[in-house]
Short mmCIF file of C-alpha atoms and ligand atoms in Angstrom, two decimals:
data_model
loop_
_atom_site.label_atom_id
_atom_site.label_comp_id
_atom_site.label_asym_id
_atom_site.label_seq_id
_atom_site.Cartn_x
_atom_site.Cartn_y
_atom_site.Cartn_z
CA MET A 1 0.18 -0.11 0.01
CA SER A 2 1.53 3.20 -1.06
CA PRO A 3 1.85 5.79 1.92
CA VAL A 4 -0.02 9.00 2.41
CA ARG A 5 1.05 12.18 3.62
CA ALA A 6 -0.36 13.49 6.96
CA LEU A 7 0.15 15.81 9.98
CA LEU A 8 2.14 13.86 12.64
CA TRP A 9 2.69 14.94 16.51
CA ARG A 10 5.54 12.54 18.02
CA GLY A 11 5.10 13.45 21.44
CA PRO A 12 5.42 16.48 24.19
CA GLY A 13 7.99 18.83 22.90
CA ALA A 14 8.23 17.45 19.09
CA ALA A 15 7.42 20.05 16.54
CA LEU A 16 4.55 19.08 14.28
CA GLU A 17 5.52 17.45 10.99
CA ILE A 18 4.36 16.37 7.81
CA GLU A 19 5.07 12.68 7.23
CA PRO A 20 4.34 9.62 4.95
CA ILE A 21 2.02 7.01 7.15
CA LEU A 22 0.64 3.61 6.03
CA LEU A 23 -3.06 3.11 6.31
CA PRO A 24 -4.73 -0.33 6.47
CA PRO A 25 -6.91 -1.52 3.77
CA PRO A 26 -10.56 -0.98 4.42
CA GLY A 27 -12.35 -3.95 6.51
CA PRO A 28 -15.82 -5.16 5.14
CA LYS A 29 -17.85 -2.19 6.84
CA GLU A 30 -14.90 0.31 6.31
CA VAL A 31 -14.15 2.79 3.70
CA ARG A 32 -11.07 5.15 2.41
CA VAL A 33 -11.70 8.55 1.89
CA HIS A 34 -9.50 10.87 -0.33
CA ILE A 35 -9.82 13.97 2.03
CA ARG A 36 -10.35 17.25 -0.15
CA ALA A 37 -10.70 19.89 2.92
CA ALA A 38 -9.99 19.44 6.68
CA GLY A 39 -10.30 22.43 9.29
CA VAL A 40 -7.98 22.78 11.82
CA CYS A 41 -10.19 22.93 15.40
CA HIS A 42 -9.06 23.61 18.75
CA SER A 43 -9.34 20.50 19.77
CA ASP A 44 -6.45 19.20 17.70
CA LEU A 45 -4.48 22.26 19.63
CA SER A 46 -5.70 20.46 22.78
CA MET A 47 -4.30 17.14 21.72
CA VAL A 48 -0.58 18.83 21.47
CA ASN A 49 -0.25 21.58 23.68
CA GLY A 50 -0.86 19.70 27.20
CA THR A 51 -4.47 20.26 27.81
CA LEU A 52 -5.00 16.64 26.91
CA ALA A 53 -2.64 13.71 27.10
CA PRO A 54 -3.07 11.64 24.01
CA PRO A 55 -0.87 8.61 23.08
CA TYR A 56 1.44 9.33 20.17
CA PRO A 57 2.62 8.96 17.51
CA LEU A 58 -0.77 10.89 16.54
CA VAL A 59 -2.11 12.03 13.43
CA LEU A 60 -3.90 15.04 13.92
CA GLY A 61 -7.48 16.24 12.64
CA HIS A 62 -10.98 15.32 13.13
CA GLU A 63 -13.11 18.17 10.74
CA ALA A 64 -12.68 17.10 6.87
CA ALA A 65 -15.01 16.36 3.94
CA GLY A 66 -13.72 14.17 0.96
CA VAL A 67 -14.71 11.60 -1.57
CA VAL A 68 -15.04 7.52 -0.97
CA THR A 69 -12.26 5.75 -3.03
CA ALA A 70 -12.78 2.18 -1.87
CA ALA A 71 -15.23 0.61 0.31
CA GLY A 72 -15.35 -2.99 2.23
CA PRO A 73 -18.17 -5.58 0.50
CA GLU A 74 -20.56 -4.77 3.54
CA ALA A 75 -20.10 -0.82 3.49
CA SER A 76 -23.40 1.34 3.20
CA VAL A 77 -21.42 3.87 1.39
CA ALA A 78 -20.58 3.83 -2.19
CA VAL A 79 -17.46 4.45 -3.70
CA GLY A 80 -17.75 8.11 -5.22
CA ALA A 81 -20.01 9.39 -2.42
CA HIS A 82 -18.90 12.97 -1.40
CA VAL A 83 -18.86 12.54 2.64
CA VAL A 84 -18.54 14.52 5.91
CA LEU A 85 -16.44 12.91 8.44
CA ASN A 86 -18.26 12.18 11.62
CA TRP A 87 -15.93 11.98 14.87
CA ALA A 88 -18.59 10.70 17.13
CA PRO A 89 -20.36 8.02 15.13
CA PRO A 90 -23.16 6.37 17.43
CA CYS A 91 -23.41 2.81 17.62
CA ARG A 92 -27.15 2.64 17.53
CA ARG A 93 -27.08 -0.18 20.11
CA CYS A 94 -26.07 1.26 23.55
CA TRP A 95 -28.83 2.58 26.28
CA PHE A 96 -27.66 6.20 25.29
CA CYS A 97 -28.46 5.59 21.39
CA GLY A 98 -31.70 3.64 22.32
CA ASN A 99 -32.86 6.86 24.46
CA GLY A 100 -32.31 9.39 21.92
CA GLN A 101 -28.83 10.80 23.07
CA PRO A 102 -26.72 9.40 20.39
CA TRP A 103 -23.98 12.01 20.94
CA LEU A 104 -23.43 10.38 24.59
CA CYS A 105 -23.05 6.96 22.74
CA GLU A 106 -21.08 4.67 24.78
CA THR A 107 -18.64 3.94 21.92
CA ALA A 108 -18.17 7.37 20.31
CA GLY A 109 -15.86 10.27 20.69
CA ALA A 110 -12.93 8.32 22.14
CA PRO A 111 -9.84 10.77 22.09
CA THR A 112 -8.08 8.34 19.85
CA ALA A 113 -8.14 5.06 18.11
CA ALA A 114 -5.00 3.06 17.08
CA ARG A 115 -4.79 2.59 13.24
CA GLY A 116 -2.11 2.41 10.42
CA ALA A 117 1.76 2.95 11.09
CA THR A 118 4.41 5.19 10.28
CA ALA A 119 6.50 4.71 7.37
CA ASP A 120 8.99 2.70 9.37
CA GLY A 121 6.49 0.45 10.88
CA GLU A 122 5.64 2.27 14.29
CA PRO A 123 2.05 2.02 15.24
CA LEU A 124 0.19 4.87 14.90
CA HIS A 125 -3.00 6.64 16.44
CA VAL A 126 -5.58 8.67 15.03
CA THR A 127 -7.39 11.79 16.67
CA LEU A 128 -11.06 10.95 17.44
CA GLY A 129 -11.18 7.79 15.29
CA LEU A 130 -10.25 9.90 12.15
CA GLY A 131 -6.76 11.43 11.71
CA ALA A 132 -8.13 13.72 9.16
CA LEU A 133 -5.20 16.08 8.70
CA ALA A 134 -4.02 13.48 6.03
CA GLU A 135 -4.37 12.96 2.45
CA GLU A 136 -6.63 9.82 3.12
CA VAL A 137 -8.39 7.98 5.95
CA VAL A 138 -9.52 4.57 6.50
CA VAL A 139 -12.51 4.65 8.74
CA GLY A 140 -15.99 2.70 9.52
CA ASP A 141 -18.75 3.42 7.32
CA HIS A 142 -20.77 4.85 10.36
CA ALA A 143 -18.08 7.32 10.70
CA VAL A 144 -18.86 9.14 7.16
CA ILE A 145 -22.38 10.92 6.41
CA PRO A 146 -23.06 11.31 2.41
CA VAL A 147 -23.70 14.71 1.35
CA PRO A 148 -24.68 16.22 -1.77
CA ALA A 149 -21.85 16.69 -4.37
CA GLU A 150 -22.55 20.36 -4.76
CA LEU A 151 -21.57 21.30 -1.36
CA PRO A 152 -17.86 22.71 -1.46
CA PHE A 153 -15.73 20.59 0.08
CA ALA A 154 -14.09 23.58 2.52
CA THR A 155 -17.92 24.24 3.64
CA ALA A 156 -18.80 20.29 4.28
CA ALA A 157 -15.37 20.05 6.26
CA LEU A 158 -16.92 22.65 9.00
CA LEU A 159 -20.23 20.93 9.00
CA GLY A 160 -18.53 17.59 10.73
CA CYS A 161 -17.38 19.79 13.83
CA ALA A 162 -17.28 23.86 14.44
CA VAL A 163 -21.02 24.21 12.72
CA LEU A 164 -22.80 21.30 13.93
CA THR A 165 -21.49 21.90 17.74
CA GLY A 166 -22.24 25.59 17.46
CA VAL A 167 -25.82 25.37 15.99
CA GLY A 168 -26.42 22.29 17.93
CA ALA A 169 -25.40 24.30 21.43
CA VAL A 170 -28.16 27.05 20.37
CA HIS A 171 -30.81 25.01 18.94
CA ARG A 172 -30.56 21.56 20.65
CA THR A 173 -28.87 22.30 23.80
CA ALA A 174 -29.94 25.89 24.82
CA SER A 175 -32.80 26.16 22.66
CA VAL A 176 -32.48 30.17 22.33
CA GLN A 177 -35.70 31.79 21.37
CA PRO A 178 -36.29 35.05 19.35
CA GLY A 179 -35.76 38.09 21.49
CA GLU A 180 -33.52 36.37 24.25
CA SER A 181 -30.41 37.93 24.96
CA ALA A 182 -26.98 35.70 24.66
CA VAL A 183 -23.57 35.86 25.42
CA VAL A 184 -20.93 34.03 23.25
CA ILE A 185 -17.44 33.72 25.00
CA GLY A 186 -14.26 32.68 22.80
CA LEU A 187 -14.41 33.44 19.07
CA GLY A 188 -12.59 30.31 17.50
CA GLY A 189 -14.52 28.61 14.69
CA VAL A 190 -16.99 26.93 17.27
CA GLY A 191 -17.66 30.37 19.09
CA LEU A 192 -18.10 32.07 15.56
CA SER A 193 -20.32 29.27 14.41
CA THR A 194 -22.30 29.61 17.88
CA VAL A 195 -22.61 33.39 17.31
CA MET A 196 -24.16 33.06 13.44
CA ALA A 197 -26.44 30.30 14.95
CA ALA A 198 -27.80 32.44 17.78
CA HIS A 199 -28.22 35.40 15.48
CA ALA A 200 -30.00 32.94 13.20
CA ALA A 201 -32.58 31.90 16.32
CA GLY A 202 -33.11 35.90 16.71
CA ALA A 203 -30.92 36.11 19.79
CA ASP A 204 -30.83 40.00 20.67
CA PRO A 205 -28.83 41.55 22.01
CA LEU A 206 -26.04 39.28 21.06
CA ILE A 207 -22.97 39.92 22.89
CA ALA A 208 -19.87 38.43 21.26
CA VAL A 209 -16.63 38.16 23.68
CA ASP A 210 -12.91 37.17 22.95
CA VAL A 211 -9.58 38.19 24.49
CA SER A 212 -8.46 39.85 20.97
CA ASP A 213 -10.12 42.98 19.59
CA ALA A 214 -9.14 41.58 16.13
CA LYS A 215 -12.21 39.37 16.35
CA ARG A 216 -14.66 42.29 16.05
CA GLU A 217 -15.22 42.25 12.42
CA LEU A 218 -15.61 38.61 12.46
CA ALA A 219 -18.14 38.88 15.13
CA VAL A 220 -20.21 41.35 13.70
CA SER A 221 -20.47 40.01 10.42
CA ALA A 222 -21.33 36.64 11.89
CA GLY A 223 -24.35 38.55 13.50
CA ALA A 224 -23.23 39.87 16.98
CA THR A 225 -25.15 43.02 18.01
CA HIS A 226 -22.17 43.91 20.42
CA PHE A 227 -18.54 43.12 20.77
CA LEU A 228 -16.45 42.97 24.23
CA VAL A 229 -13.18 42.44 25.06
CA SER A 230 -13.13 40.01 27.79
CA GLY A 231 -11.98 41.43 31.25
CA ASP A 232 -12.63 41.64 34.69
CA ASP A 233 -15.56 44.03 34.26
CA LEU A 234 -17.21 41.34 31.68
CA SER A 235 -20.48 40.85 33.70
CA ALA A 236 -20.98 44.54 34.54
CA GLN A 237 -20.72 44.96 30.58
CA VAL A 238 -23.11 42.32 30.09
CA ARG A 239 -25.62 43.72 32.56
CA GLY A 240 -25.18 47.05 30.72
CA LEU A 241 -26.60 45.50 27.75
CA THR A 242 -29.42 43.29 29.25
CA GLU A 243 -31.64 45.73 31.49
CA ARG A 244 -28.94 45.11 34.69
CA ARG A 245 -30.01 41.35 34.69
CA GLY A 246 -27.52 39.37 32.88
CA ALA A 247 -27.71 37.36 29.58
CA ASP A 248 -30.89 34.58 29.33
CA HIS A 249 -28.34 32.45 27.95
CA SER A 250 -24.40 31.99 27.68
CA PHE A 251 -22.13 29.94 25.47
CA GLU A 252 -18.27 29.34 26.84
CA CYS A 253 -16.83 28.25 23.60
CA VAL A 254 -13.12 27.91 25.39
CA GLY A 255 -12.93 25.38 27.70
CA ARG A 256 -11.31 26.70 30.67
CA SER A 257 -12.27 27.19 34.18
CA ALA A 258 -12.14 31.13 34.26
CA THR A 259 -13.99 31.54 30.96
CA ILE A 260 -16.65 29.35 32.44
CA ARG A 261 -16.97 31.45 35.41
CA ALA A 262 -17.23 34.48 33.40
CA ALA A 263 -19.76 32.96 31.55
CA TRP A 264 -21.62 32.16 34.89
CA ARG A 265 -21.47 35.74 36.39
CA ALA A 266 -22.67 37.21 32.79
CA THR A 267 -25.78 35.35 33.05
CA ARG A 268 -29.04 36.37 34.74
CA ARG A 269 -30.78 34.79 37.45
CA GLY A 270 -32.45 31.87 36.23
CA GLY A 271 -30.57 31.78 32.93
CA GLN A 272 -28.67 28.99 31.30
CA VAL A 273 -24.87 28.56 30.73
CA THR A 274 -23.77 26.16 28.45
CA VAL A 275 -20.40 25.05 28.10
CA VAL A 276 -19.29 24.03 24.61
CA GLY A 277 -15.17 24.26 24.78
CA MET A 278 -13.63 21.08 25.85
CA GLY A 279 -11.48 21.60 28.97
CA ALA A 280 -8.70 19.98 30.75
CA LYS A 281 -9.36 17.50 33.84
CA ASP A 282 -7.26 19.05 36.48
CA ASP A 283 -8.70 22.73 35.50
CA MET A 284 -11.48 22.91 38.48
CA VAL A 285 -14.32 25.13 38.34
CA SER A 286 -15.23 27.11 41.69
CA LEU A 287 -18.44 28.51 42.49
CA ALA A 288 -20.04 29.36 45.63
CA ALA A 289 -22.70 27.13 47.30
CA LEU A 290 -24.93 30.12 47.86
CA ASP A 291 -24.32 31.53 44.51
CA ILE A 292 -25.51 28.08 42.75
CA PHE A 293 -28.72 28.36 45.16
CA HIS A 294 -29.74 31.93 44.94
CA SER A 295 -28.90 32.72 41.08
CA ALA A 296 -30.80 29.32 39.84
CA ARG A 297 -29.04 29.30 37.17
CA THR A 298 -28.73 25.83 34.91
CA LEU A 299 -25.00 25.02 34.03
CA ARG A 300 -24.94 22.23 31.51
CA SER A 301 -22.36 21.03 28.34
CA SER A 302 -23.11 20.53 24.84
CA VAL A 303 -21.47 17.42 23.45
CA TYR A 304 -21.18 17.63 19.84
CA GLY A 305 -24.07 19.81 19.98
CA ASN A 306 -26.30 17.18 21.18
CA SER A 307 -26.84 16.55 17.65
CA ASP A 308 -27.40 13.14 15.76
CA PRO A 309 -24.92 13.91 12.81
CA ASP A 310 -26.58 11.36 10.56
CA ARG A 311 -29.58 13.49 10.78
CA ASP A 312 -28.42 16.92 11.11
CA VAL A 313 -25.32 17.21 8.75
CA PRO A 314 -27.52 16.47 5.77
CA ALA A 315 -29.67 19.09 7.27
CA LEU A 316 -26.97 21.76 7.48
CA ALA A 317 -26.05 20.76 4.25
CA HIS A 318 -29.29 21.57 2.60
CA GLN A 319 -29.30 25.05 4.99
CA VAL A 320 -25.88 25.71 2.88
CA LEU A 321 -27.12 25.12 -0.59
CA ASP A 322 -30.32 26.97 -0.35
CA GLY A 323 -28.55 29.94 1.21
CA SER A 324 -29.65 30.27 4.72
CA LEU A 325 -26.58 29.20 6.31
CA ASP A 326 -23.04 30.27 5.31
CA PRO A 327 -20.15 28.85 7.13
CA ALA A 328 -17.75 29.73 4.64
CA ALA A 329 -17.35 33.03 6.44
CA LEU A 330 -16.09 31.52 9.15
CA ILE A 331 -12.86 30.40 7.22
CA THR A 332 -10.02 33.10 7.46
CA ASP A 333 -7.36 31.09 5.96
CA ARG A 334 -7.12 28.44 3.02
CA ILE A 335 -3.77 26.60 2.94
CA THR A 336 -1.91 23.69 1.88
CA LEU A 337 -1.18 20.43 4.36
CA ASP A 338 2.62 21.76 4.27
CA GLU A 339 1.28 25.03 5.63
CA SER A 340 -0.69 23.24 8.38
CA PRO A 341 1.78 23.79 11.21
CA GLU A 342 1.97 27.35 10.97
CA ALA A 343 -1.76 27.14 11.64
CA PHE A 344 -1.38 25.47 14.79
CA ALA A 345 0.67 28.40 15.86
CA ARG A 346 -1.54 30.91 14.83
CA MET A 347 -4.60 28.93 16.53
CA SER A 348 -2.28 29.05 19.78
CA ARG A 349 -1.87 32.71 19.46
CA GLY A 350 -5.89 33.11 19.30
CA GLU A 351 -5.53 34.71 15.75
CA GLY A 352 -8.14 34.12 12.88
CA ALA A 353 -11.29 31.80 13.01
CA ARG A 354 -10.96 28.56 10.75
CA THR A 355 -8.19 27.55 8.70
CA VAL A 356 -9.07 24.86 6.29
CA ILE A 357 -6.35 23.10 4.48
CA LEU A 358 -7.19 22.08 0.89
CA PHE A 359 -6.29 18.91 -0.61
CA PRO A 360 -5.62 18.39 -4.26
ZN1 ZN B 401 -13.32 20.11 16.42
ZN1 ZN B 402 -24.18 4.10 21.08
#
């Protein structure tokens, strides 16, 4: 089998490198996908910056779209299908799948899986069962979702993580209603997608917050009515925009205790705090017991947007094609695989929204 090129992490302290890797042939219910576009998501950065502690060597990437080039004899997807990759494919058999919460499937969303090998035969791990920052992947047929061929690959890629997560957090987890106020903290790809979805849901005021003033223009074009640079007085500023109460909804799209507490404080009594960002296991969130009782806020997380990707990704694809959803606005950089290490450097500096790697 001929090697394909992939973005590899060889452990703490190692620079990200493009290396040839060897993929296994697809099993009976597996497919091989030629990746055409892949987003660089903050969760990939969390794999390599110490937030998580995955095994290595590790192929990065979990937000991608491409074309099926080979399929096992029992695979449900045909060669030639355009597909979006799904990093949390539900089993459809466990208790959670049977109870309408496939995003909590017992088998879905493991941080890494063993697959393939380096060119010199060392066993590889792949991010979220995919390892999508590579020219090709081999995955189970339930980890790909067919989409219309006219959907641009770069847009399709984003549907598989940032857009499904942001849209799902707003519509499925928090159920934002027209005229409700919302705060979105952290304006990476997921945060901006959350702003876009909250705008579509009619949130007003819709307050976007980031550490960098450079995100102002992106936030406003995504539909934010206000933009704030985060600081100690964030909750006071939000109260100033929400008749002194605080927001009906807050969305934390960073995954840090400090921003979860900021989201909590910016929310009104009885309001809802939705944690979208994936944080570290030792980053403890401290809330006063009296505050939890008195504020009557709801604090919950949104895992993969509380979505069923097999149902919701095709629906989002149709919204893109009919013009009611424009995730392409989230893409600030389009680059080649060789330029991908620099995209991680940009993301760790908090620059840009989504970088998408395009493959020939
Ligand atoms: Zn992601
Ligand atoms: Zn399941």
